[in-house]
């Protein structure tokens, strides 16, 4: 059973002092190597999103690392779909707009893309139908002496909860590996649908994967990045998600998260921020309104345990009236018609961590 430390906002409404207290009670201080690089992995928010992790909380972690003589840098990877975080330049601009720049963070902001050196990690133990053969992840991240994964806990339409395991398995890998995972959920054209040959899907597909042939869309699978644009933008709802897409993606995610941890050369710690718990992830410009009252901050050395504890703490939190008709258990999974435990259970089978945990209030 893994330990999860918990600072509750119900007891103290100052998140910064709470974060300081949480970390002072954790083993993190002793994990920070003097004069060595410490990667602080976080999602810096899509352009237009206002629910991403607050910069002041991240700065507090930077200050704590520096007080232990570590050399922190903020880190994330570019996304695999079109938008304002698709390239380093765009992501750095978006991060700056969201408050993450060297001058405010007192640490460099580093965004990696596939042009940076990547380490290939072979997946030796594939279970539960995982099709992935390998994972690529930035060498800079894997070779950091210490990795602190900061996760804003919120919903995700494919995984239910988006927490530490998702931050590892999707946020810490190359765009090639992101796409390989998302290939299990490429939208399918419904031959029975009322397609009126408007051509909108072909026009908006960012990779020109779709072509209208005899008035019906045909897709080059190799070109598809599973961005979902055709599904979202078709006015006649002609595209559908493939069967069990969410479950399959979660199984992939358990494998990629496990691969990243197995290849990392140093120590890894996880901090989950259970606040602004909105239905959609920080990749969405509009991620919705919070569904429960802010809960608090958790710390663990186990990404599976910290995510399971986050699910349980959200389930126990007062629901904001009118925000959702879903009911616990697994409130976020229910909202997205999936079971958040699938990726956690896969990760547990791969020995990434334990779903059983002991919650310790600090
Ligand atoms: S999901 Fe649809 S819009 Fe997106 S790349 Fe694939 S075919 Fe194109
Ligand atoms: S957007 Fe929809 S209706 Fe228009 S061509 Fe594509 S599938 Fe058909």
mmCIF file of C-alpha atoms and ligand atoms in Angstrom:
data_model
loop_
_atom_site.group_PDB
_atom_site.id
_atom_site.type_symbol
_atom_site.label_atom_id
_atom_site.label_comp_id
_atom_site.label_asym_id
_atom_site.label_seq_id
_atom_site.Cartn_x
_atom_site.Cartn_y
_atom_site.Cartn_z
ATOM 1 C CA UNK A 1 0.000 0.000 0.000
ATOM 2 C CA UNK A 2 1.386 3.426 -0.944
ATOM 3 C CA UNK A 3 1.237 6.583 1.135
ATOM 4 C CA UNK A 4 -0.539 9.694 -0.132
ATOM 5 C CA UNK A 5 -0.076 12.900 1.849
ATOM 6 C CA UNK A 6 -3.039 15.270 1.782
ATOM 7 C CA UNK A 7 -3.391 18.951 2.555
ATOM 8 C CA UNK A 8 -7.089 19.781 2.692
ATOM 9 C CA UNK A 9 -8.445 23.176 1.738
ATOM 10 C CA UNK A 10 -11.226 22.467 4.234
ATOM 11 C CA UNK A 11 -8.728 23.033 7.071
ATOM 12 C CA UNK A 12 -6.717 25.914 5.675
ATOM 13 C CA UNK A 13 -7.576 28.089 2.739
ATOM 14 C CA UNK A 14 -4.033 29.192 1.926
ATOM 15 C CA UNK A 15 -2.848 26.865 -0.849
ATOM 16 C CA UNK A 16 0.703 28.251 -0.883
ATOM 17 C CA UNK A 17 1.372 27.645 2.784
ATOM 18 C CA UNK A 18 -0.420 24.318 2.431
ATOM 19 C CA UNK A 19 1.847 23.300 -0.416
ATOM 20 C CA UNK A 20 4.869 24.284 1.639
ATOM 21 C CA UNK A 21 3.598 22.227 4.580
ATOM 22 C CA UNK A 22 2.778 19.237 2.382
ATOM 23 C CA UNK A 23 6.227 19.161 0.834
ATOM 24 C CA UNK A 24 7.969 19.722 4.175
ATOM 25 C CA UNK A 25 6.258 16.539 5.452
ATOM 26 C CA UNK A 26 7.174 14.600 2.314
ATOM 27 C CA UNK A 27 10.445 12.949 1.290
ATOM 28 C CA UNK A 28 10.834 15.398 -1.602
ATOM 29 C CA UNK A 29 13.325 17.695 0.095
ATOM 30 C CA UNK A 30 15.738 14.804 0.539
ATOM 31 C CA UNK A 31 15.277 13.752 -3.092
ATOM 32 C CA UNK A 32 16.495 17.014 -4.621
ATOM 33 C CA UNK A 33 20.095 16.658 -5.763
ATOM 34 C CA UNK A 34 22.433 19.605 -5.176
ATOM 35 C CA UNK A 35 23.495 21.408 -8.380
ATOM 36 C CA UNK A 36 21.695 18.854 -10.530
ATOM 37 C CA UNK A 37 18.829 19.481 -12.986
ATOM 38 C CA UNK A 38 15.344 18.980 -11.577
ATOM 39 C CA UNK A 39 12.572 18.727 -14.176
ATOM 40 C CA UNK A 40 9.215 20.104 -13.081
ATOM 41 C CA UNK A 41 6.684 18.606 -15.497
ATOM 42 C CA UNK A 42 3.408 20.395 -15.916
ATOM 43 C CA UNK A 43 0.765 21.306 -18.449
ATOM 44 C CA UNK A 44 0.931 25.067 -18.959
ATOM 45 C CA UNK A 45 -2.580 25.379 -20.358
ATOM 46 C CA UNK A 46 -4.106 25.832 -23.784
ATOM 47 C CA UNK A 47 -4.556 29.357 -25.086
ATOM 48 C CA UNK A 48 -7.882 30.581 -23.713
ATOM 49 C CA UNK A 49 -8.035 28.018 -20.888
ATOM 50 C CA UNK A 50 -8.281 29.582 -17.422
ATOM 51 C CA UNK A 51 -8.402 26.447 -15.256
ATOM 52 C CA UNK A 52 -4.829 25.191 -15.700
ATOM 53 C CA UNK A 53 -2.393 24.957 -12.797
ATOM 54 C CA UNK A 54 -1.866 28.367 -11.186
ATOM 55 C CA UNK A 55 1.601 29.826 -11.824
ATOM 56 C CA UNK A 56 1.951 30.880 -8.161
ATOM 57 C CA UNK A 57 1.746 27.225 -7.076
ATOM 58 C CA UNK A 58 4.373 26.223 -9.609
ATOM 59 C CA UNK A 59 6.633 29.076 -8.496
ATOM 60 C CA UNK A 60 6.368 27.812 -4.934
ATOM 61 C CA UNK A 61 7.685 24.416 -6.054
ATOM 62 C CA UNK A 62 10.518 26.145 -7.924
ATOM 63 C CA UNK A 63 11.431 28.077 -4.777
ATOM 64 C CA UNK A 64 11.438 24.904 -2.683
ATOM 65 C CA UNK A 65 13.716 23.141 -5.189
ATOM 66 C CA UNK A 66 16.065 26.120 -5.223
ATOM 67 C CA UNK A 67 16.137 26.276 -1.438
ATOM 68 C CA UNK A 68 17.561 22.729 -1.592
ATOM 69 C CA UNK A 69 20.173 23.872 -4.162
ATOM 70 C CA UNK A 70 18.568 21.983 -7.041
ATOM 71 C CA UNK A 71 18.465 23.494 -10.545
ATOM 72 C CA UNK A 72 14.800 23.456 -11.591
ATOM 73 C CA UNK A 73 13.377 23.902 -15.057
ATOM 74 C CA UNK A 74 9.741 23.807 -16.105
ATOM 75 C CA UNK A 75 9.063 21.242 -18.764
ATOM 76 C CA UNK A 76 6.407 20.135 -21.201
ATOM 77 C CA UNK A 77 6.154 18.642 -24.682
ATOM 78 C CA UNK A 78 4.404 19.966 -27.775
ATOM 79 C CA UNK A 79 1.048 18.459 -28.680
ATOM 80 C CA UNK A 80 0.333 16.274 -31.703
ATOM 81 C CA UNK A 81 -2.643 18.226 -32.994
ATOM 82 C CA UNK A 82 -3.009 21.680 -34.551
ATOM 83 C CA UNK A 83 -3.213 24.656 -32.260
ATOM 84 C CA UNK A 84 -1.286 27.052 -30.108
ATOM 85 C CA UNK A 85 0.944 24.430 -28.511
ATOM 86 C CA UNK A 86 1.865 22.456 -31.612
ATOM 87 C CA UNK A 87 5.390 23.885 -31.953
ATOM 88 C CA UNK A 88 7.967 25.052 -29.436
ATOM 89 C CA UNK A 89 7.554 28.631 -30.540
ATOM 90 C CA UNK A 90 3.770 28.531 -30.236
ATOM 91 C CA UNK A 91 3.833 26.698 -26.915
ATOM 92 C CA UNK A 92 6.353 29.124 -25.404
ATOM 93 C CA UNK A 93 4.142 32.008 -26.537
ATOM 94 C CA UNK A 94 1.073 30.359 -25.031
ATOM 95 C CA UNK A 95 2.950 29.549 -21.810
ATOM 96 C CA UNK A 96 4.078 33.168 -21.559
ATOM 97 C CA UNK A 97 0.501 34.355 -22.004
ATOM 98 C CA UNK A 98 -0.552 31.978 -19.228
ATOM 99 C CA UNK A 99 2.116 33.276 -16.837
ATOM 100 C CA UNK A 100 4.961 30.802 -17.328
ATOM 101 C CA UNK A 101 8.106 32.705 -18.255
ATOM 102 C CA UNK A 102 11.570 32.667 -16.729
ATOM 103 C CA UNK A 103 11.123 36.041 -15.079
ATOM 104 C CA UNK A 104 7.963 35.007 -13.223
ATOM 105 C CA UNK A 105 9.000 31.422 -12.501
ATOM 106 C CA UNK A 106 12.660 32.116 -11.662
ATOM 107 C CA UNK A 107 13.468 29.030 -13.737
ATOM 108 C CA UNK A 108 13.797 28.294 -17.459
ATOM 109 C CA UNK A 109 10.724 27.112 -19.358
ATOM 110 C CA UNK A 110 11.660 24.238 -21.668
ATOM 111 C CA UNK A 111 9.365 22.802 -24.316
ATOM 112 C CA UNK A 112 10.508 19.680 -26.168
ATOM 113 C CA UNK A 113 9.532 18.538 -29.634
ATOM 114 C CA UNK A 114 10.468 15.527 -31.742
ATOM 115 C CA UNK A 115 13.548 17.303 -33.075
ATOM 116 C CA UNK A 116 15.075 17.073 -29.616
ATOM 117 C CA UNK A 117 16.962 13.920 -28.732
ATOM 118 C CA UNK A 118 14.469 11.155 -27.977
ATOM 119 C CA UNK A 119 15.059 7.955 -26.084
ATOM 120 C CA UNK A 120 13.284 4.851 -27.346
ATOM 121 C CA UNK A 121 11.879 2.550 -24.696
ATOM 122 C CA UNK A 122 10.818 -0.894 -25.878
ATOM 123 C CA UNK A 123 7.596 -2.176 -24.339
ATOM 124 C CA UNK A 124 8.494 -5.663 -23.219
ATOM 125 C CA UNK A 125 5.422 -6.497 -21.205
ATOM 126 C CA UNK A 126 2.247 -5.786 -23.205
ATOM 127 C CA UNK A 127 -1.009 -6.625 -21.512
ATOM 128 C CA UNK A 128 -4.737 -6.041 -21.869
ATOM 129 C CA UNK A 129 -4.528 -5.734 -25.677
ATOM 130 C CA UNK A 130 -1.948 -2.954 -25.924
ATOM 131 C CA UNK A 131 -0.668 -2.581 -29.487
ATOM 132 C CA UNK A 132 2.238 -0.252 -28.763
ATOM 133 C CA UNK A 133 5.692 -1.664 -29.350
ATOM 134 C CA UNK A 134 7.775 1.251 -28.134
ATOM 135 C CA UNK A 135 7.631 4.630 -26.488
ATOM 136 C CA UNK A 136 9.727 7.652 -27.371
ATOM 137 C CA UNK A 137 10.349 10.298 -24.746
ATOM 138 C CA UNK A 138 12.674 13.321 -24.587
ATOM 139 C CA UNK A 139 16.130 12.390 -23.331
ATOM 140 C CA UNK A 140 16.310 15.683 -21.442
ATOM 141 C CA UNK A 141 13.410 14.613 -19.259
ATOM 142 C CA UNK A 142 14.537 11.035 -18.772
ATOM 143 C CA UNK A 143 18.054 12.097 -17.875
ATOM 144 C CA UNK A 144 17.050 14.686 -15.296
ATOM 145 C CA UNK A 145 18.317 13.795 -11.843
ATOM 146 C CA UNK A 146 14.921 14.360 -10.320
ATOM 147 C CA UNK A 147 11.453 14.688 -11.843
ATOM 148 C CA UNK A 148 8.564 16.382 -10.074
ATOM 149 C CA UNK A 149 5.258 15.796 -11.851
ATOM 150 C CA UNK A 150 2.729 18.512 -11.055
ATOM 151 C CA UNK A 151 -0.795 17.613 -12.192
ATOM 152 C CA UNK A 152 -3.948 19.662 -12.217
ATOM 153 C CA UNK A 153 -6.652 17.057 -11.575
ATOM 154 C CA UNK A 154 -9.641 17.486 -13.886
ATOM 155 C CA UNK A 155 -11.734 15.482 -16.318
ATOM 156 C CA UNK A 156 -10.789 14.091 -19.707
ATOM 157 C CA UNK A 157 -13.179 12.822 -22.320
ATOM 158 C CA UNK A 158 -11.156 9.642 -22.935
ATOM 159 C CA UNK A 159 -9.681 8.815 -19.550
ATOM 160 C CA UNK A 160 -12.288 10.113 -17.115
ATOM 161 C CA UNK A 161 -9.815 11.606 -14.679
ATOM 162 C CA UNK A 162 -6.743 13.413 -15.980
ATOM 163 C CA UNK A 163 -4.059 13.196 -13.313
ATOM 164 C CA UNK A 164 -0.499 12.027 -12.749
ATOM 165 C CA UNK A 165 -0.626 8.878 -14.903
ATOM 166 C CA UNK A 166 -1.978 10.830 -17.856
ATOM 167 C CA UNK A 167 0.611 13.547 -17.290
ATOM 168 C CA UNK A 168 3.314 10.870 -17.550
ATOM 169 C CA UNK A 169 1.899 8.756 -20.345
ATOM 170 C CA UNK A 170 0.724 11.485 -22.687
ATOM 171 C CA UNK A 171 2.505 14.596 -21.433
ATOM 172 C CA UNK A 172 6.024 13.166 -21.234
ATOM 173 C CA UNK A 173 6.247 11.458 -24.641
ATOM 174 C CA UNK A 174 7.001 12.433 -28.240
ATOM 175 C CA UNK A 175 4.272 13.444 -30.650
ATOM 176 C CA UNK A 176 4.876 10.143 -32.462
ATOM 177 C CA UNK A 177 3.979 8.250 -29.287
ATOM 178 C CA UNK A 178 1.057 10.542 -28.580
ATOM 179 C CA UNK A 179 -0.299 9.800 -32.055
ATOM 180 C CA UNK A 180 0.330 6.070 -31.737
ATOM 181 C CA UNK A 181 -1.845 6.069 -28.625
ATOM 182 C CA UNK A 182 -4.544 8.180 -30.205
ATOM 183 C CA UNK A 183 -4.728 5.933 -33.261
ATOM 184 C CA UNK A 184 -6.948 3.622 -31.226
ATOM 185 C CA UNK A 185 -9.547 6.381 -31.192
ATOM 186 C CA UNK A 186 -9.584 7.613 -34.770
ATOM 187 C CA UNK A 187 -13.154 8.655 -35.613
ATOM 188 C CA UNK A 188 -14.895 6.321 -38.083
ATOM 189 C CA UNK A 189 -17.209 7.431 -40.875
ATOM 190 C CA UNK A 190 -20.694 6.005 -40.343
ATOM 191 C CA UNK A 191 -21.788 4.654 -43.727
ATOM 192 C CA UNK A 192 -25.407 4.782 -42.547
ATOM 193 C CA UNK A 193 -25.252 8.490 -41.734
ATOM 194 C CA UNK A 194 -26.847 11.346 -43.670
ATOM 195 C CA UNK A 195 -23.678 12.742 -45.221
ATOM 196 C CA UNK A 196 -24.644 15.508 -47.647
ATOM 197 C CA UNK A 197 -21.151 15.762 -49.159
ATOM 198 C CA UNK A 198 -20.600 19.263 -47.765
ATOM 199 C CA UNK A 199 -16.843 18.646 -47.670
ATOM 200 C CA UNK A 200 -16.350 20.340 -44.316
ATOM 201 C CA UNK A 201 -14.456 17.381 -42.841
ATOM 202 C CA UNK A 202 -11.996 17.337 -45.764
ATOM 203 C CA UNK A 203 -11.627 21.086 -45.641
ATOM 204 C CA UNK A 204 -10.901 21.200 -41.904
ATOM 205 C CA UNK A 205 -8.791 18.053 -41.524
ATOM 206 C CA UNK A 206 -5.403 19.468 -40.462
ATOM 207 C CA UNK A 207 -3.394 16.798 -42.268
ATOM 208 C CA UNK A 208 -5.492 16.606 -45.443
ATOM 209 C CA UNK A 209 -6.176 12.981 -44.614
ATOM 210 C CA UNK A 210 -9.735 13.164 -45.940
ATOM 211 C CA UNK A 211 -10.761 13.293 -49.561
ATOM 212 C CA UNK A 212 -14.281 13.217 -50.962
ATOM 213 C CA UNK A 213 -14.644 10.325 -53.392
ATOM 214 C CA UNK A 214 -17.990 10.090 -55.180
ATOM 215 C CA UNK A 215 -19.318 12.534 -52.620
ATOM 216 C CA UNK A 216 -18.290 10.475 -49.578
ATOM 217 C CA UNK A 217 -15.263 11.051 -47.329
ATOM 218 C CA UNK A 218 -12.383 8.625 -47.523
ATOM 219 C CA UNK A 219 -9.483 8.843 -45.134
ATOM 220 C CA UNK A 220 -5.817 7.921 -45.451
ATOM 221 C CA UNK A 221 -5.285 6.258 -42.087
ATOM 222 C CA UNK A 222 -1.541 6.878 -42.061
ATOM 223 C CA UNK A 223 -2.158 10.617 -42.297
ATOM 224 C CA UNK A 224 -4.753 10.772 -39.529
ATOM 225 C CA UNK A 225 -3.581 12.188 -36.202
ATOM 226 C CA UNK A 226 -6.873 11.335 -34.476
ATOM 227 C CA UNK A 227 -7.490 14.966 -33.619
ATOM 228 C CA UNK A 228 -11.271 14.486 -33.741
ATOM 229 C CA UNK A 229 -11.900 17.552 -35.893
ATOM 230 C CA UNK A 230 -13.995 15.583 -38.396
ATOM 231 C CA UNK A 231 -16.061 14.160 -35.534
ATOM 232 C CA UNK A 232 -16.552 17.539 -33.902
ATOM 233 C CA UNK A 233 -17.139 19.683 -36.973
ATOM 234 C CA UNK A 234 -19.351 17.495 -39.148
ATOM 235 C CA UNK A 235 -22.729 19.251 -39.170
ATOM 236 C CA UNK A 236 -24.536 15.959 -39.839
ATOM 237 C CA UNK A 237 -22.773 13.937 -37.106
ATOM 238 C CA UNK A 238 -21.503 11.377 -39.606
ATOM 239 C CA UNK A 239 -18.396 10.382 -37.637
ATOM 240 C CA UNK A 240 -18.399 8.137 -34.582
ATOM 241 C CA UNK A 241 -15.783 7.021 -32.104
ATOM 242 C CA UNK A 242 -14.656 3.421 -32.653
ATOM 243 C CA UNK A 243 -15.884 0.771 -30.204
ATOM 244 C CA UNK A 244 -14.154 0.753 -26.813
ATOM 245 C CA UNK A 245 -11.906 3.615 -27.920
ATOM 246 C CA UNK A 246 -11.681 5.082 -24.452
ATOM 247 C CA UNK A 247 -10.793 1.774 -22.852
ATOM 248 C CA UNK A 248 -8.132 1.057 -25.479
ATOM 249 C CA UNK A 249 -6.557 4.474 -25.084
ATOM 250 C CA UNK A 250 -6.441 4.050 -21.323
ATOM 251 C CA UNK A 251 -4.654 0.720 -21.730
ATOM 252 C CA UNK A 252 -2.054 2.438 -23.951
ATOM 253 C CA UNK A 253 -1.685 5.170 -21.367
ATOM 254 C CA UNK A 254 -0.893 2.696 -18.602
ATOM 255 C CA UNK A 255 1.922 1.327 -20.763
ATOM 256 C CA UNK A 256 3.405 4.672 -21.808
ATOM 257 C CA UNK A 257 3.343 6.005 -18.246
ATOM 258 C CA UNK A 258 5.075 2.861 -17.006
ATOM 259 C CA UNK A 259 7.669 3.109 -19.776
ATOM 260 C CA UNK A 260 8.529 6.719 -18.888
ATOM 261 C CA UNK A 261 9.004 5.885 -15.218
ATOM 262 C CA UNK A 262 11.057 2.773 -15.975
ATOM 263 C CA UNK A 263 13.405 4.767 -18.233
ATOM 264 C CA UNK A 264 13.863 7.765 -15.966
ATOM 265 C CA UNK A 265 17.294 7.672 -14.382
ATOM 266 C CA UNK A 266 16.534 9.588 -11.192
ATOM 267 C CA UNK A 267 13.893 9.989 -8.535
ATOM 268 C CA UNK A 268 10.283 10.923 -9.272
ATOM 269 C CA UNK A 269 7.670 12.577 -7.081
ATOM 270 C CA UNK A 270 4.053 13.501 -7.787
ATOM 271 C CA UNK A 271 1.930 16.419 -6.624
ATOM 272 C CA UNK A 272 -1.759 16.506 -7.580
ATOM 273 C CA UNK A 273 -3.694 19.755 -7.265
ATOM 274 C CA UNK A 274 -7.381 18.977 -6.778
ATOM 275 C CA UNK A 275 -8.881 22.357 -7.471
ATOM 276 C CA UNK A 276 -10.757 23.858 -10.390
ATOM 277 C CA UNK A 277 -12.015 20.327 -11.059
ATOM 278 C CA UNK A 278 -13.615 20.937 -14.429
ATOM 279 C CA UNK A 279 -15.014 18.326 -16.846
ATOM 280 C CA UNK A 280 -12.472 18.845 -19.628
ATOM 281 C CA UNK A 281 -8.701 18.920 -19.675
ATOM 282 C CA UNK A 282 -6.337 21.866 -19.830
ATOM 283 C CA UNK A 283 -5.926 21.203 -23.583
ATOM 284 C CA UNK A 284 -9.412 22.621 -24.105
ATOM 285 C CA UNK A 285 -9.774 26.366 -24.429
ATOM 286 C CA UNK A 286 -13.160 26.105 -22.742
ATOM 287 C CA UNK A 287 -12.915 23.313 -20.171
ATOM 288 C CA UNK A 288 -16.154 23.998 -18.331
ATOM 289 C CA UNK A 289 -17.124 25.058 -14.837
ATOM 290 C CA UNK A 290 -15.893 23.314 -11.662
ATOM 291 C CA UNK A 291 -18.061 20.384 -10.577
ATOM 292 C CA UNK A 292 -16.958 20.115 -6.954
ATOM 293 C CA UNK A 293 -15.609 22.499 -4.350
ATOM 294 C CA UNK A 294 -11.821 22.789 -4.337
ATOM 295 C CA UNK A 295 -10.390 19.851 -2.394
ATOM 296 C CA UNK A 296 -6.693 20.324 -1.692
ATOM 297 C CA UNK A 297 -3.224 19.100 -2.671
ATOM 298 C CA UNK A 298 -1.790 15.587 -2.506
ATOM 299 C CA UNK A 299 1.762 14.237 -2.648
ATOM 300 C CA UNK A 300 2.991 10.726 -3.316
ATOM 301 C CA UNK A 301 5.859 8.763 -4.796
ATOM 302 C CA UNK A 302 3.240 6.553 -6.470
ATOM 303 C CA UNK A 303 1.359 7.975 -9.495
ATOM 304 C CA UNK A 304 -1.320 5.285 -9.369
ATOM 305 C CA UNK A 305 -2.037 5.800 -5.688
ATOM 306 C CA UNK A 306 -2.157 9.583 -5.972
ATOM 307 C CA UNK A 307 -4.633 9.392 -8.866
ATOM 308 C CA UNK A 308 -6.843 6.854 -7.069
ATOM 309 C CA UNK A 309 -6.800 9.045 -3.966
ATOM 310 C CA UNK A 310 -7.730 12.025 -6.163
ATOM 311 C CA UNK A 311 -10.705 10.127 -7.598
ATOM 312 C CA UNK A 312 -11.870 9.254 -4.092
ATOM 313 C CA UNK A 313 -11.377 12.777 -2.719
ATOM 314 C CA UNK A 314 -13.348 14.246 -5.617
ATOM 315 C CA UNK A 315 -16.107 11.711 -4.986
ATOM 316 C CA UNK A 316 -16.262 12.828 -1.349
ATOM 317 C CA UNK A 317 -16.266 16.577 -2.124
ATOM 318 C CA UNK A 318 -19.480 18.604 -2.184
ATOM 319 C CA UNK A 319 -20.850 18.791 -5.731
ATOM 320 C CA UNK A 320 -21.463 22.337 -6.938
ATOM 321 C CA UNK A 321 -25.240 22.569 -7.442
ATOM 322 C CA UNK A 322 -26.260 22.550 -11.090
ATOM 323 C CA UNK A 323 -22.798 21.569 -12.355
ATOM 324 C CA UNK A 324 -23.440 17.899 -13.171
ATOM 325 C CA UNK A 325 -26.080 15.206 -12.859
ATOM 326 C CA UNK A 326 -23.398 12.495 -12.553
ATOM 327 C CA UNK A 327 -23.012 10.697 -9.260
ATOM 328 C CA UNK A 328 -20.009 9.071 -7.532
ATOM 329 C CA UNK A 329 -18.193 6.740 -7.575
ATOM 330 C CA UNK A 330 -15.769 7.994 -10.213
ATOM 331 C CA UNK A 331 -17.611 11.235 -10.863
ATOM 332 C CA UNK A 332 -15.309 12.312 -13.698
ATOM 333 C CA UNK A 333 -15.476 8.893 -15.332
ATOM 334 C CA UNK A 334 -19.276 8.987 -15.171
ATOM 335 C CA UNK A 335 -19.344 12.414 -16.823
ATOM 336 C CA UNK A 336 -17.336 10.997 -19.728
ATOM 337 C CA UNK A 337 -19.058 7.591 -19.892
ATOM 338 C CA UNK A 338 -15.939 5.678 -19.064
ATOM 339 C CA UNK A 339 -14.191 4.084 -16.111
ATOM 340 C CA UNK A 340 -11.183 6.085 -14.936
ATOM 341 C CA UNK A 341 -9.779 3.034 -13.200
ATOM 342 C CA UNK A 342 -8.896 1.306 -16.483
ATOM 343 C CA UNK A 343 -5.631 3.181 -16.975
ATOM 344 C CA UNK A 344 -4.813 2.975 -13.280
ATOM 345 C CA UNK A 345 -5.442 -0.771 -13.188
ATOM 346 C CA UNK A 346 -3.300 -1.301 -16.287
ATOM 347 C CA UNK A 347 -0.532 0.751 -14.680
ATOM 348 C CA UNK A 348 -0.864 -1.283 -11.492
ATOM 349 C CA UNK A 349 -0.556 -4.562 -13.416
ATOM 350 C CA UNK A 350 2.612 -3.144 -14.987
ATOM 351 C CA UNK A 351 3.898 -2.467 -11.457
ATOM 352 C CA UNK A 352 3.885 1.303 -11.809
ATOM 353 C CA UNK A 353 2.094 1.629 -8.485
ATOM 354 C CA UNK A 354 -0.763 0.572 -6.291
ATOM 355 C CA UNK A 355 -4.439 1.421 -6.325
ATOM 356 C CA UNK A 356 -4.461 0.757 -2.588
ATOM 357 C CA UNK A 357 -3.213 3.673 -0.575
ATOM 358 C CA UNK A 358 -3.062 5.177 2.885
ATOM 359 C CA UNK A 359 -4.198 8.800 3.051
ATOM 360 C CA UNK A 360 -2.263 10.861 5.574
ATOM 361 C CA UNK A 361 -3.501 14.359 6.377
ATOM 362 C CA UNK A 362 -0.856 16.981 7.010
HETATM 363 S S1 LIG B 1 -9.358 12.748 -36.811
HETATM 364 FE FE1 LIG B 1 -10.415 13.393 -38.671
HETATM 365 S S2 LIG B 1 -9.849 15.558 -38.914
HETATM 366 FE FE2 LIG B 1 -8.398 14.678 -37.467
HETATM 367 S S3 LIG B 1 -6.647 14.031 -38.694
HETATM 368 FE FE3 LIG B 1 -7.989 12.258 -38.522
HETATM 369 S S4 LIG B 1 -9.292 12.357 -40.331
HETATM 370 FE FE4 LIG B 1 -8.347 14.372 -40.106
HETATM 371 S S1 LIG B 2 -18.523 17.058 -42.857
HETATM 372 FE FE1 LIG B 2 -19.979 15.412 -42.529
HETATM 373 S S2 LIG B 2 -21.634 15.827 -43.958
HETATM 374 FE FE2 LIG B 2 -19.878 17.031 -44.641
HETATM 375 S S3 LIG B 2 -18.777 15.710 -46.092
HETATM 376 FE FE3 LIG B 2 -17.852 15.351 -44.127
HETATM 377 S S4 LIG B 2 -18.971 13.599 -43.315
HETATM 378 FE FE4 LIG B 2 -20.216 14.413 -44.977
#
